Each structure stands twice: as C-alpha cells, then as structure tokens.
Amino acid sequence: MTAPPARSWLPWRSPRLGWFAFAVLVVVGVPLFLRMPLWIDATLYDLAARTVLAGGVHYRDVFDTNTPGFVWIMCGIRAVFGTSIEAARAADLVVVSAAAALLLRLTRAAGATAAGVAWTAAGVAGFYLYVSEFNHLQRDVWMMLPVLGATHLRMRRVAASRSGAMTDGSVFRSAALEGLVWGAAVWIKPHIVPVAVVLWAVSQAGLAAGAPPGARGRRAAADLVGSLSGGLVAGAAGLVWLVASGAWPYFLDVFRNWNTSYLGQMAVEFSDRLAYQPGYFPPWSLFVVVAVPLAVLNVVVGRPWRVPGAADLPDPGERLLPNWLYSVPEDADARFARTVLGALYLSWLLTALCLQKRFHYVHVPETVLMIALFGANRWVIAAPVLAVQTAVMAWLVVAPVGPWTWGGDAFRHVVWAYPDRSPNRLRWWPACFTRGVSGEVRDGVAFQSDYFAGIDSAEIDEVAAFLRTQGVGDREVMAWNDSPHAVYLALGVRPPIRFMHLSTAAGMGENQRRWVQEEVERAAPGVRFVVSDLLRLSSFYANEDQHHFTKPGPGPRDLLPPVVPPEERQLFPLNQPTVFRSGGGRGRYVVHVLTRPVGDIYVP
C-alpha cells in the first residue's frame, strides 16, 4: 500500500506559523490596547458604577436606557481592581480572551484542523486588538462569554443524552444551570433572547436521541422548564437588586417613558443597517456574503430537526460539493458542533440587523463568530486577511508620497477610514511601558480621539487641571454633550444632572427633551462651570470645515471661535461666558462659567 502524497507547504496549513502570527499580534497589540482611552459608553458605565459604589441610585443619579448587568460587572471591577483605565481594559481583555478560548474549543469540535485553530486565534487577535476604542468594553462583546458558556453546557448535555447517560431529572438540573447563565446574559443585554431560542431549537433532536421510547416529549419539556427556571432565578435576583437598591421606580420610568420609540426606530433604520453591513470592519465584514450561505449549509447538513442515528453518516448532500470547497465533518459530534456554530452566527447576525442600532460594536461578536465559522469549515480566511493588512501597513511606512500615503486622497478615504491598517500608533509602543502615561500617549494610541464621541485625553487633562485650581466639588461641574463627561471621572466628582449622553436622551422625543431642559434648570443654581465640546455643539464643526474651530476667540470672556453662528450663541451653554479653552485657546473643550439664566438648551 502506497503512502498518500505529501501536501505542499502553504502558510495557512502551518499551525506554527498561525500561532507565531498570534503571538506577534498579541505582543504588539496588547500594550497599545491597554493604554487606549475609554469610549464614552464605557465612561458612562464607569461613572454609573462609581456612583452606585458611593451610595448612589442607578437610573436616578446616572441615566441609562439599558438593563443594569454591565453596571454590576463594572462595580465589581472598580471595587476590586481600582479606578484606572488600565484596570477596565485589562478586564475587557480577560473577558474577550475567555470567550475566545471557548470559541476555539467549539471551532476545534466542529472540525477545524490544528492550523485552522491557530489561524482563527490569530484572526480574532488581529481583529479585536486593532479596532477602534468604540468597540471595546461594550455589552455586546461581553455577552459572548456567558453565551458561549451556555452553549458549551448545552452541547455537553446533548452529548450525554445521546450516550444515554442523562435522565429527565439530570436534564432539568443541567438546563437550569444553563438558563441561569442565559439569564445573566439577558441582564447585560436582552437582545440575546432570540439567540438563546435558536440554540434551544437546534439541539432538541439531539436531546431526544437518548430519551426512552415514547419519552421524547418529556425530555424536551424537562429541558425547556429547566432552562426557563434558571432564567427566572437570574431574573428574580436582578429584580431583588433593583428593589433593594432603590432603582426599581427609575428603572420602570426609563422603560415606560424613555425607550418607547426604540422598536419604531429599528424598523425605520433597517434598510440603512442592511446597506452598512459589509462596511463595518473591512475587509472582515465583506465576507458576510460568503459566511451566510456557509452557515446555512452547516445548519441544513446538520439536520437539527432529525434525531441522530447511524444512517445520518455520511450525508449524501455533502458529497455534492468538492473537497476544496466543503470539508465533510468527521463524525456526528463534529457535525452537531458545526450546526451549533452556524446557528449561533446566523441568529446573532439577524438579531443585530433587525433589533440593534447601527453601531460598529454591535457587529463585533458576529465578526468573531464568522472568523471561527470559517476556521471550523477549514477556510483559513484569517491568514490572507492578516497578510494583506500587514502589507498595507508596510507600504504606508516605506512608500513615497502618493495617493496611498499620509497626504493622499486615497489614504484619507480608504485607509484612514479603517484604522486597523494605520501604522502610526506603533511609534507609541515603547511609551506604553512607562509607569503612568500622559494624555498625549493615550491620544497617540487611540483611533478616534478627534471624533465628537471620542475623548481627547490630553485636552480633558487640561480641563481637569484648570477646574482643580478652581476648587470644584460634587455637582459643581456640568459636562455637556458626550465626550466631556470624562471630566467627572478625572476629577472624581458627582455630576449635577443624570444625563451623560445628552443628545441620546433629548433626542427621544419632545417630552424627553423637555424633561432634560427641566433637569438642567433645576441643577443650574448649584453649578459653577459647564464644559462643552466644540466638535459636538455644531454639526458645522463635525464636517468638512472642522479646522475653523481651532481659531481663537475674540477676548478673555469669549473664547468661542468667530465662526460659531449667532443663533447658537443664544442657546445654553454657549450663552454663558467662557473662562478656559483647552489646547492653548484653540482646542475643542470650552469651560463656561454659569452666571446667566439657562434659557433654551442646545443639544444637536
């Protein structure tokens, strides 16, 4: 018998090269990642957690339109590890790493080769560590850990049931534990419920396989009741906290009076979200057109509606596809794991498209799942993607001035728009190892510090330093817009109003805008200073003429740039005198001293 011919060496077939790429990406990326600033969503939850730990009441003292699970986690992080940015980012890294480890186990179980597992790990590292801070410390990303944990519990239960090692009672107990984990995920973000329902459905036939004759319905009922019981226990525990902490009436107010337009907004924006789908994380997101049919194929071939048996292997439909396009799973367990991974990806993608807002971080989990889906099917997409990104970065470093370098139109509109390809951050890598980093370093490793929802750390430090010289205390500083509320954290003071993302709250409707106005007026008598952001105060600055706001103001009591329209100067907070402006009088943050009536507020 002759030995099979040796396969030629190719980079994507090498586990060693895959793990080497992973190691390089981690060594380079983690120091930069840990020193990046927090995004305004993370600072909101950080402020909420600190407020709760200081005896405040969530929703009453810091407005939040979401369930409180993420705030609970942040409370634990801040109570145990302190208040540094690095502590929060290290926690994010641990959560994502744990979720990635579970996902790699699922990928291996679904048929990935050793090289496929290695390159999947490299792809996840090369993706998550090198995307904008907009996507870090977000609820959608952290939901992956309990979801993948619950998925593994379900797969273990199905395997045990197939082997006949489960009774209805053990199915119930195992399902209750899984339901408890799903319940924890729901408290982080309720949008995960459709994913839980889909995974429950695709596993029912497998659970029924080990049931005694005529008892398959009872087995499914034990699984369902157990899952619901665990979820209800998690739900009850959360409700106890809401009531005991005093947050319950304010929680109800948010969901009765503030979130009422959410579903209508989702329906109106659906076509926009569909059009944006391929462009969130190029080139990764472009592969959605291939990932969807591949996931559908995995689910259909797995036939989750049919009780497994010996006759199911091999599946004739699989043999219709060439080996280079589709690798047949080795056994029933691998086929089931691939079915689960495909169902997980499809349900998460559809939930993001149908029930979520058009934000990049919403699509981080599905992108990570897509990388794993390709690995499980032995499509090592991560290898060429990482190679192309590395080549682009190298070209930008060594290329002469031209359309694809720093000064060219192609760079501004193609490369800069996708910051994972920017090599400029690498020069800050040595500075990441200093004991304490400056705001300049944080801006250097950030992707979007010059965006209205991003934080310019150096200028926030300047504002905080000025306000310290004024001896400000709790509720004496009002941060306007989105980015300036980082000042509360820098100073360690309590906010005078509960709204951090003012545009979100005021934009929910006319009643909601009036309630924001009333709260600002109520708080104003105790407020000494207001911090506003020129990047947010006028849409004029957020577009092509952004450089105009760098011009200094005409005088010591008017530091606003001359291009601010007169009608905007009549609205709060621009109607208040100015006493400080970051960036040597040319920056984006302006400090107003509150000496005049509030008047109408301006929240574009």
Coordinates of C-alpha atoms in Angstrom, one line a residue:
M1 CA 0.0 0.0 0.0
T2 CA 1.5 3.3 -1.1
A3 CA 1.5 6.3 1.3
P4 CA -0.7 9.3 0.4
P5 CA 1.3 12.0 -1.4
A6 CA 2.7 14.7 0.8
R7 CA 0.8 18.0 0.7
S8 CA 2.8 21.1 -0.3
W9 CA 3.6 23.5 2.4
L10 CA 1.4 26.6 2.5
P11 CA 1.3 29.3 5.1
W12 CA -2.4 28.7 6.1
R13 CA -1.6 25.0 6.6
S14 CA 1.0 25.7 9.2
P15 CA -0.1 25.7 12.9
R16 CA 3.3 27.0 13.9
L17 CA 3.0 30.0 11.6
G18 CA -0.5 30.7 12.8
W19 CA 0.5 30.6 16.5
F20 CA 3.5 32.8 15.6
A21 CA 1.3 35.3 14.0
F22 CA -1.0 35.2 17.0
A23 CA 2.0 35.8 19.4
V24 CA 3.2 38.8 17.3
L25 CA -0.2 40.3 17.2
V26 CA -0.6 40.0 21.0
V27 CA 2.8 41.3 21.9
V28 CA 2.4 44.3 19.7
G29 CA -1.3 44.9 20.3
V30 CA -1.9 44.3 24.0
P31 CA 0.3 47.2 25.3
L32 CA -1.3 49.6 22.9
F33 CA -4.8 48.2 23.8
L34 CA -4.3 48.7 27.5
R35 CA -3.2 52.3 27.1
M36 CA -6.1 53.4 24.8
P37 CA -8.7 55.7 26.3
L38 CA -12.2 54.5 27.1
W39 CA -15.1 55.3 24.8
I40 CA -18.0 57.4 26.0
D41 CA -20.2 54.3 26.5
A42 CA -17.5 52.8 28.8
T43 CA -17.1 56.1 30.7
L44 CA -20.9 56.2 31.2
Y45 CA -20.9 52.8 32.8
D46 CA -17.8 53.6 34.7
L47 CA -19.4 56.7 36.2
A48 CA -22.6 54.7 36.9
A49 CA -20.6 52.1 38.8
R50 CA -18.7 54.6 40.8
T51 CA -21.9 56.3 41.7
V52 CA -23.5 53.1 42.9
L53 CA -20.4 52.2 44.9
A54 CA -20.6 55.6 46.5
G55 CA -24.2 55.0 47.6
G56 CA -26.0 56.5 44.6
V57 CA -29.0 55.0 42.9
H58 CA -28.7 53.8 39.3
Y59 CA -31.0 55.4 36.8
R60 CA -31.9 58.1 39.2
D61 CA -28.3 59.5 39.5
V62 CA -26.9 58.4 36.2
F63 CA -29.4 57.9 33.3
D64 CA -29.1 54.6 31.5
T65 CA -31.5 53.2 28.8
N66 CA -30.3 49.7 29.3
T67 CA -30.6 46.8 31.8
P68 CA -28.1 47.1 34.7
G69 CA -26.0 43.9 34.2
F70 CA -23.0 45.8 32.7
V71 CA -23.0 48.3 35.6
W72 CA -23.0 45.4 38.1
I73 CA -19.9 44.0 36.4
M74 CA -18.2 47.4 36.4
C75 CA -19.0 47.7 40.1
G76 CA -17.1 44.5 40.8
I77 CA -14.1 45.6 38.6
R78 CA -13.9 49.0 40.3
A79 CA -14.3 47.6 43.8
V80 CA -11.6 45.0 43.4
F81 CA -9.1 46.4 40.9
G82 CA -9.4 50.2 41.3
T83 CA -10.4 53.1 39.0
S84 CA -7.7 53.1 36.4
I85 CA -8.3 52.9 32.7
E86 CA -5.9 50.0 32.5
A87 CA -7.9 48.0 35.1
A88 CA -11.1 48.3 33.0
R89 CA -9.2 47.5 29.8
A90 CA -7.5 44.5 31.4
A91 CA -10.9 43.2 32.5
D92 CA -12.1 43.6 28.9
L93 CA -9.1 41.7 27.7
V94 CA -9.8 38.9 30.2
V95 CA -13.5 38.6 29.2
V96 CA -12.7 38.6 25.5
S97 CA -9.9 36.1 25.9
A98 CA -12.1 33.7 27.9
A99 CA -14.8 34.0 25.2
A100 CA -12.2 33.4 22.5
A101 CA -10.9 30.3 24.3
L102 CA -14.4 28.8 24.5
L103 CA -15.0 29.7 20.8
L104 CA -11.7 28.0 19.8
R105 CA -12.9 24.8 21.7
L106 CA -16.1 25.0 19.7
T107 CA -14.2 25.6 16.5
R108 CA -12.0 22.5 17.1
A109 CA -15.0 20.4 18.0
A110 CA -16.6 21.5 14.7
G111 CA -13.8 20.1 12.6
A112 CA -11.1 22.7 12.4
T113 CA -7.6 21.5 11.8
A114 CA -4.7 22.4 14.1
A115 CA -3.8 25.1 11.6
G116 CA -7.4 26.3 11.4
V117 CA -7.5 26.7 15.2
A118 CA -4.2 28.6 15.2
W119 CA -5.2 31.0 12.4
T120 CA -8.6 31.5 14.0
A121 CA -6.9 32.6 17.2
A122 CA -4.6 34.9 15.1
G123 CA -7.6 36.3 13.3
V124 CA -9.5 37.1 16.5
A125 CA -6.5 38.8 18.0
G126 CA -5.7 40.7 14.8
F127 CA -9.3 41.9 14.7
Y128 CA -10.2 42.8 18.2
L129 CA -6.9 44.3 19.4
Y130 CA -6.7 46.6 16.4
V131 CA -10.2 48.0 16.1
S132 CA -11.3 51.4 17.4
E133 CA -11.9 52.0 21.1
F134 CA -15.5 52.5 20.1
N135 CA -15.8 48.6 20.1
H136 CA -14.1 47.9 23.4
L137 CA -15.8 47.4 26.8
Q138 CA -19.2 47.1 25.2
R139 CA -22.1 45.0 26.3
D140 CA -22.5 43.1 23.0
V141 CA -18.9 41.9 23.2
W142 CA -19.1 40.9 26.9
M143 CA -22.3 38.9 26.2
M144 CA -20.2 36.5 24.2
L145 CA -18.7 35.0 27.3
P146 CA -22.0 33.8 29.0
V147 CA -23.5 32.9 25.6
L148 CA -20.6 30.7 24.7
G149 CA -20.5 29.3 28.3
A150 CA -24.2 28.4 28.0
T151 CA -23.6 26.9 24.5
H152 CA -20.9 24.6 25.9
L153 CA -23.2 23.5 28.7
R154 CA -25.9 22.7 26.1
M155 CA -23.5 20.8 23.9
R156 CA -22.3 18.7 26.8
R157 CA -25.9 17.9 27.8
V158 CA -26.7 16.8 24.2
A159 CA -23.7 14.6 24.1
A160 CA -24.5 13.0 27.4
S161 CA -28.1 12.5 26.3
R162 CA -27.1 10.8 23.1
S163 CA -24.9 8.3 25.1
G164 CA -27.9 7.5 27.4
A165 CA -26.2 9.0 30.4
M166 CA -28.9 11.5 31.2
T167 CA -32.2 11.1 33.0
D168 CA -35.0 13.7 32.8
G169 CA -34.0 14.9 36.2
S170 CA -30.4 15.4 35.2
V171 CA -31.5 17.2 32.0
F172 CA -33.6 19.5 34.1
R173 CA -30.8 20.3 36.5
S174 CA -28.3 20.9 33.7
A175 CA -30.7 23.0 31.8
A176 CA -31.4 25.1 34.9
L177 CA -27.7 25.9 35.2
E178 CA -27.6 26.8 31.6
G179 CA -30.7 29.0 32.0
L180 CA -29.0 30.8 34.9
V181 CA -26.1 31.7 32.5
W182 CA -28.5 32.8 29.8
G183 CA -30.3 34.9 32.4
A184 CA -27.1 36.7 33.3
A185 CA -26.5 37.5 29.6
V186 CA -30.1 38.9 29.4
W187 CA -29.3 41.3 32.2
I188 CA -26.3 42.5 30.2
K189 CA -28.5 43.0 27.1
P190 CA -32.0 41.5 26.4
H191 CA -31.3 41.3 22.7
I192 CA -29.7 37.9 23.3
V193 CA -33.0 36.2 23.8
P194 CA -33.6 35.3 20.1
V195 CA -30.1 33.6 20.0
A196 CA -31.0 31.5 23.1
V197 CA -34.3 30.4 21.5
V198 CA -32.5 29.4 18.2
L199 CA -29.8 27.4 20.1
W200 CA -32.5 25.7 22.2
A201 CA -34.4 24.7 19.0
V202 CA -31.4 23.2 17.1
S203 CA -30.5 21.0 20.0
Q204 CA -33.8 19.4 20.7
A205 CA -33.4 16.4 18.4
G206 CA -30.1 15.6 19.9
L207 CA -31.5 15.7 23.4
A208 CA -34.4 13.4 22.3
A209 CA -31.9 10.8 21.0
G210 CA -31.1 9.4 24.4
A211 CA -34.7 9.5 25.8
P212 CA -36.5 6.3 26.5
P213 CA -39.0 5.2 23.8
G214 CA -42.1 7.4 23.9
A215 CA -40.5 9.9 26.3
R216 CA -39.0 12.4 23.9
G217 CA -41.7 15.0 24.6
R218 CA -41.0 14.7 28.3
R219 CA -37.3 15.1 27.7
A220 CA -37.9 18.3 25.7
A221 CA -40.2 19.6 28.5
A222 CA -37.6 18.9 31.1
D223 CA -35.0 20.8 29.1
L224 CA -37.4 23.8 28.5
V225 CA -38.7 24.0 32.0
G226 CA -35.2 23.7 33.4
S227 CA -33.9 26.5 31.1
L228 CA -36.8 28.8 32.0
S229 CA -36.4 28.1 35.7
G230 CA -32.7 29.0 35.6
G231 CA -33.5 32.2 33.7
L232 CA -36.2 33.1 36.1
V233 CA -33.9 32.7 39.0
A234 CA -31.4 35.1 37.4
G235 CA -34.2 37.5 36.6
A236 CA -35.5 37.4 40.2
A237 CA -32.0 38.0 41.6
G238 CA -31.7 41.1 39.4
L239 CA -35.2 42.4 40.4
V240 CA -34.2 42.0 44.1
W241 CA -31.2 44.2 43.5
L242 CA -33.3 46.8 41.7
V243 CA -35.8 47.0 44.5
A244 CA -33.3 46.8 47.4
S245 CA -31.1 49.5 45.8
G246 CA -34.0 51.9 45.3
A247 CA -33.5 51.8 41.5
W248 CA -36.8 50.0 40.7
P249 CA -39.1 53.0 40.1
Y250 CA -36.4 54.8 38.0
F251 CA -35.8 51.6 36.0
L252 CA -39.6 51.4 35.2
D253 CA -39.6 55.1 34.3
V254 CA -36.8 54.5 31.7
F255 CA -38.6 51.6 30.0
R256 CA -42.1 53.2 30.2
N257 CA -41.3 56.8 29.3
W258 CA -37.9 56.9 27.5
N259 CA -37.4 53.7 25.5
T260 CA -40.9 53.8 23.9
S261 CA -39.7 54.7 20.4
Y262 CA -37.0 52.1 20.1
L263 CA -38.8 49.4 18.0
G264 CA -40.1 52.0 15.6
Q265 CA -36.6 53.4 15.1
M266 CA -35.4 49.9 14.4
A267 CA -38.0 49.4 11.7
V268 CA -37.2 52.7 10.0
E269 CA -33.4 52.2 10.0
F270 CA -33.5 48.5 8.8
S271 CA -32.6 49.3 5.2
D272 CA -29.7 51.6 6.3
R273 CA -28.3 48.8 8.6
L274 CA -28.6 46.3 5.8
A275 CA -26.6 48.7 3.5
Y276 CA -24.0 49.3 6.1
Q277 CA -23.4 45.6 6.9
P278 CA -20.5 44.9 4.6
G279 CA -18.7 48.1 5.7
Y280 CA -18.4 47.9 9.4
F281 CA -15.0 46.2 9.6
P282 CA -13.4 45.9 6.1
P283 CA -12.2 43.6 4.9
W284 CA -13.7 41.2 7.5
S285 CA -17.2 42.4 7.1
L286 CA -17.1 41.9 3.3
F287 CA -17.0 38.1 3.9
V288 CA -20.6 38.2 5.2
V289 CA -21.8 37.3 1.7
V290 CA -19.9 34.1 1.9
A291 CA -20.4 33.4 5.6
V292 CA -24.2 33.4 5.5
P293 CA -24.6 30.6 2.8
L294 CA -21.8 28.6 4.6
A295 CA -23.6 28.9 7.9
V296 CA -26.9 27.9 6.3
L297 CA -25.2 24.9 4.7
N298 CA -23.8 23.9 8.1
V299 CA -27.3 24.0 9.7
V300 CA -29.1 22.3 6.8
V301 CA -26.5 19.5 6.5
G302 CA -26.6 19.1 10.3
R303 CA -30.4 18.5 10.1
P304 CA -31.1 19.6 13.7
W305 CA -34.7 18.7 13.3
R306 CA -33.9 15.0 12.9
V307 CA -33.0 12.6 15.7
P308 CA -29.3 11.4 15.0
G309 CA -28.7 7.9 14.0
A310 CA -26.1 5.8 12.3
A311 CA -27.8 6.3 8.9
D312 CA -27.0 10.0 9.1
L313 CA -23.4 9.5 8.2
P314 CA -22.2 10.3 5.6
D315 CA -24.7 12.8 4.3
P316 CA -25.2 12.5 0.5
G317 CA -25.7 16.2 0.1
E318 CA -22.2 16.9 1.4
R319 CA -20.7 14.7 -1.3
L320 CA -22.1 17.0 -4.0
L321 CA -19.6 19.7 -3.0
P322 CA -15.9 19.4 -4.0
N323 CA -13.5 18.8 -1.2
W324 CA -11.7 22.1 -1.7
L325 CA -14.9 23.9 -1.0
Y326 CA -16.5 21.9 1.8
S327 CA -14.9 19.5 4.2
V328 CA -17.2 16.8 5.5
P329 CA -17.3 16.6 9.3
E330 CA -15.6 13.5 10.7
D331 CA -18.5 12.3 12.9
A332 CA -21.9 13.2 14.3
D333 CA -20.4 15.3 17.1
A334 CA -18.4 17.4 14.7
R335 CA -21.5 17.8 12.5
F336 CA -23.6 18.9 15.5
A337 CA -20.9 21.4 16.7
R338 CA -20.7 22.9 13.2
T339 CA -24.5 23.2 13.2
V340 CA -24.4 25.0 16.5
L341 CA -21.8 27.4 15.3
G342 CA -23.7 28.1 12.1
A343 CA -26.9 28.7 14.1
L344 CA -25.1 30.9 16.6
Y345 CA -23.7 33.0 13.8
L346 CA -26.9 33.4 11.8
S347 CA -29.1 34.2 14.9
W348 CA -26.6 36.7 16.1
L349 CA -26.3 38.4 12.7
L350 CA -30.1 38.6 12.3
T351 CA -30.6 39.9 15.8
A352 CA -28.0 42.6 15.1
L353 CA -29.6 43.5 11.8
C354 CA -33.2 43.5 13.0
L355 CA -33.1 44.6 16.6
Q356 CA -29.9 46.6 17.1
K357 CA -28.8 50.2 16.3
R358 CA -26.4 51.0 13.6
F359 CA -23.2 50.9 15.7
H360 CA -20.0 49.1 14.9
Y361 CA -19.6 47.4 18.3
V362 CA -22.9 45.6 17.8
H363 CA -21.2 43.6 15.0
V364 CA -18.0 42.7 16.8
P365 CA -19.4 39.4 18.1
E366 CA -20.8 38.2 14.8
T367 CA -17.4 39.1 13.1
V368 CA -15.6 37.0 15.7
L369 CA -18.1 34.2 15.2
M370 CA -17.6 34.5 11.4
I371 CA -13.8 34.0 11.7
A372 CA -14.5 30.9 13.8
L373 CA -17.1 29.6 11.3
F374 CA -14.6 29.8 8.5
G375 CA -12.0 28.0 10.7
A376 CA -14.4 25.2 11.5
N377 CA -15.1 24.7 7.8
R378 CA -11.3 24.7 7.1
W379 CA -11.5 28.0 5.3
V380 CA -8.5 29.8 6.8
I381 CA -9.7 33.3 5.8
A382 CA -7.7 34.9 8.6
A383 CA -4.3 34.2 7.0
P384 CA -4.7 36.2 3.8
V385 CA -6.6 39.0 5.5
L386 CA -3.8 39.5 8.0
A387 CA -1.2 39.2 5.3
V388 CA -3.0 42.0 3.2
Q389 CA -3.3 44.3 6.2
T390 CA 0.4 43.8 7.1
A391 CA 1.4 44.6 3.5
V392 CA -0.7 47.8 3.5
M393 CA 0.8 48.9 6.8
A394 CA 4.4 48.2 5.5
W395 CA 3.6 50.1 2.3
L396 CA 2.4 53.2 4.2
V397 CA 5.7 53.2 6.1
V398 CA 8.1 53.0 3.2
A399 CA 6.2 54.3 0.2
P400 CA 7.0 57.7 -1.3
V401 CA 4.3 60.4 -1.1
G402 CA 1.4 59.5 -3.2
P403 CA -2.3 58.8 -3.2
W404 CA -1.9 55.8 -0.8
T405 CA 0.3 57.6 1.7
W406 CA -0.5 60.1 4.5
G407 CA -1.1 63.0 2.3
G408 CA -3.2 61.4 -0.4
D409 CA -6.9 61.3 -1.0
A410 CA -6.9 57.5 -1.3
F411 CA -5.4 57.3 2.2
R412 CA -7.9 59.6 3.7
H413 CA -10.9 57.9 2.2
V414 CA -9.8 54.3 2.2
V415 CA -7.0 53.6 4.7
W416 CA -7.7 56.2 7.4
A417 CA -11.4 55.2 7.5
Y418 CA -10.3 51.7 8.6
P419 CA -7.8 52.4 11.4
D420 CA -6.7 48.9 11.9
R421 CA -4.4 49.5 9.0
S422 CA -2.7 52.6 10.4
P423 CA 1.0 52.1 11.4
N424 CA 1.2 55.5 13.1
R425 CA 0.2 54.0 16.5
L426 CA 3.3 51.8 16.6
R427 CA 5.7 54.6 17.4
W428 CA 3.9 54.9 20.8
W429 CA 4.5 51.3 21.7
P430 CA 7.6 52.0 23.9
A431 CA 5.8 54.7 25.8
C432 CA 3.1 52.1 26.8
F433 CA 5.6 50.6 29.3
T434 CA 6.1 53.7 31.4
R435 CA 4.6 53.7 34.8
G436 CA 2.0 56.4 34.1
V437 CA 1.0 57.5 30.7
S438 CA 0.1 61.1 29.6
G439 CA -3.0 62.1 27.8
E440 CA -0.8 62.6 24.7
V441 CA 0.2 58.9 24.7
R442 CA -3.5 57.9 25.1
D443 CA -4.3 60.1 22.1
G444 CA -1.4 58.6 20.2
V445 CA -2.7 55.0 20.6
A446 CA -6.3 56.0 20.1
F447 CA -8.1 55.7 16.8
Q448 CA -10.8 58.3 17.2
S449 CA -9.7 60.8 19.8
D450 CA -10.6 63.6 17.3
Y451 CA -14.2 62.4 16.8
F452 CA -17.0 64.0 18.7
A453 CA -17.8 60.8 20.6
G454 CA -14.2 60.1 21.2
I455 CA -12.2 61.6 24.1
D456 CA -9.2 63.8 23.6
S457 CA -7.4 62.7 26.7
A458 CA -4.7 65.4 26.6
E459 CA -7.3 68.2 26.4
I460 CA -9.5 66.5 29.0
D461 CA -6.5 66.5 31.4
E462 CA -6.0 70.2 30.7
V463 CA -9.7 71.0 31.6
A464 CA -9.5 68.8 34.7
A465 CA -6.3 70.6 35.8
F466 CA -7.9 74.0 35.4
L467 CA -11.1 73.0 37.3
R468 CA -8.9 71.7 40.2
T469 CA -7.4 75.2 40.5
Q470 CA -11.0 76.4 41.0
G471 CA -11.6 74.0 43.8
V472 CA -14.7 72.4 42.3
G473 CA -16.6 69.8 44.2
D474 CA -19.6 67.4 43.7
R475 CA -22.3 68.7 41.4
E476 CA -20.4 72.0 40.7
V477 CA -19.3 71.0 37.2
M478 CA -21.8 70.1 34.4
A479 CA -20.4 68.2 31.4
W480 CA -22.3 69.0 28.2
N481 CA -22.6 66.7 25.2
D482 CA -20.9 63.3 25.2
S483 CA -17.1 63.4 25.5
P484 CA -16.8 66.0 28.3
H485 CA -18.4 63.7 30.9
A486 CA -15.0 62.1 31.2
V487 CA -14.2 65.2 33.3
Y488 CA -16.3 63.7 36.1
L489 CA -14.0 60.7 36.2
A490 CA -10.8 62.7 36.0
L491 CA -11.9 64.9 38.9
G492 CA -13.7 62.2 40.9
V493 CA -16.8 64.4 41.4
R494 CA -20.5 63.6 41.2
P495 CA -22.5 65.1 38.2
P496 CA -25.3 67.6 38.9
I497 CA -27.5 66.1 36.2
R498 CA -28.1 62.4 35.5
F499 CA -27.7 62.7 31.7
M500 CA -24.3 61.9 30.2
H501 CA -25.3 61.3 26.6
L502 CA -27.5 64.4 26.3
S503 CA -28.1 64.0 22.6
T504 CA -29.5 60.5 23.2
A505 CA -31.8 61.5 26.0
A506 CA -33.1 64.7 24.4
G507 CA -33.5 63.1 21.0
M508 CA -36.0 60.5 22.2
G509 CA -39.0 62.9 21.7
E510 CA -40.4 66.3 22.6
N511 CA -41.4 65.2 26.1
Q512 CA -38.0 63.8 26.8
R513 CA -36.3 66.9 25.6
R514 CA -38.5 69.0 27.9
W515 CA -37.5 66.7 30.8
V516 CA -33.8 67.2 30.1
Q517 CA -34.4 71.0 30.0
E518 CA -36.2 70.9 33.3
E519 CA -33.4 68.9 35.0
V520 CA -30.7 71.3 33.7
E521 CA -32.7 74.3 35.1
R522 CA -33.2 72.5 38.4
A523 CA -29.5 71.8 38.8
A524 CA -28.2 75.2 37.5
P525 CA -28.2 77.1 40.8
G526 CA -25.5 74.8 42.3
V527 CA -23.4 74.6 39.1
R528 CA -20.3 76.8 38.8
F529 CA -18.9 75.6 35.5
V530 CA -20.1 73.9 32.3
V531 CA -17.7 72.0 29.9
S532 CA -18.8 71.9 26.3
D533 CA -17.3 70.3 23.2
L534 CA -16.9 72.3 20.0
L535 CA -16.9 69.1 18.0
R536 CA -20.4 68.4 19.2
L537 CA -22.0 71.8 19.6
S538 CA -22.4 72.4 15.9
S539 CA -22.7 70.0 13.0
F540 CA -20.7 72.6 11.2
Y541 CA -17.6 71.5 13.0
A542 CA -18.2 67.8 12.5
N543 CA -18.0 68.0 8.8
E544 CA -15.5 69.5 6.2
D545 CA -14.7 72.7 8.0
Q546 CA -13.5 71.2 11.2
H547 CA -10.3 73.2 11.2
H548 CA -12.2 76.5 11.6
F549 CA -12.9 75.8 15.3
T550 CA -9.2 76.0 16.1
K551 CA -9.3 79.7 15.7
P552 CA -9.1 81.6 19.0
G553 CA -11.9 83.6 20.4
P554 CA -12.0 87.4 20.3
G555 CA -11.5 88.0 24.0
P556 CA -10.9 86.6 27.6
R557 CA -14.7 86.3 28.2
D558 CA -15.4 84.9 24.7
L559 CA -13.1 82.1 23.8
L560 CA -15.5 80.6 21.2
P561 CA -14.2 80.7 17.6
P562 CA -15.7 83.5 15.5
V563 CA -17.4 81.1 13.1
V564 CA -19.9 80.0 15.8
P565 CA -23.3 81.1 14.4
P566 CA -25.1 83.9 16.3
E567 CA -28.2 81.8 16.8
E568 CA -26.2 79.1 18.5
R569 CA -24.6 81.7 20.9
Q570 CA -28.1 82.4 22.3
L571 CA -28.5 78.8 23.5
F572 CA -27.2 77.1 26.6
P573 CA -24.3 76.6 27.3
L574 CA -22.9 78.9 24.5
N575 CA -24.9 81.8 26.1
Q576 CA -22.6 81.6 29.2
P577 CA -19.2 83.5 29.5
T578 CA -16.1 81.4 28.8
V579 CA -13.1 81.2 31.1
F580 CA -10.9 78.5 29.7
R581 CA -10.3 76.7 26.5
S582 CA -8.1 73.6 26.0
G583 CA -5.3 73.4 23.5
G584 CA -3.9 76.8 24.4
G585 CA -7.1 78.6 23.4
R586 CA -7.5 76.6 20.2
G587 CA -8.8 73.2 21.4
R588 CA -12.2 71.5 21.4
Y589 CA -13.2 71.8 25.0
V590 CA -14.5 75.1 26.4
V591 CA -15.2 75.9 30.1
H592 CA -18.1 78.3 30.7
V593 CA -18.8 80.0 34.0
L594 CA -22.5 79.8 34.7
T595 CA -23.6 83.4 35.6
R596 CA -26.7 83.9 33.4
P597 CA -30.1 82.3 33.1
V598 CA -30.1 78.9 31.4
G599 CA -32.5 79.7 28.6
D600 CA -33.1 77.1 25.9
I601 CA -30.7 74.3 25.8
Y602 CA -28.7 73.3 22.6
V603 CA -28.3 69.6 22.1
P604 CA -27.7 68.9 18.4

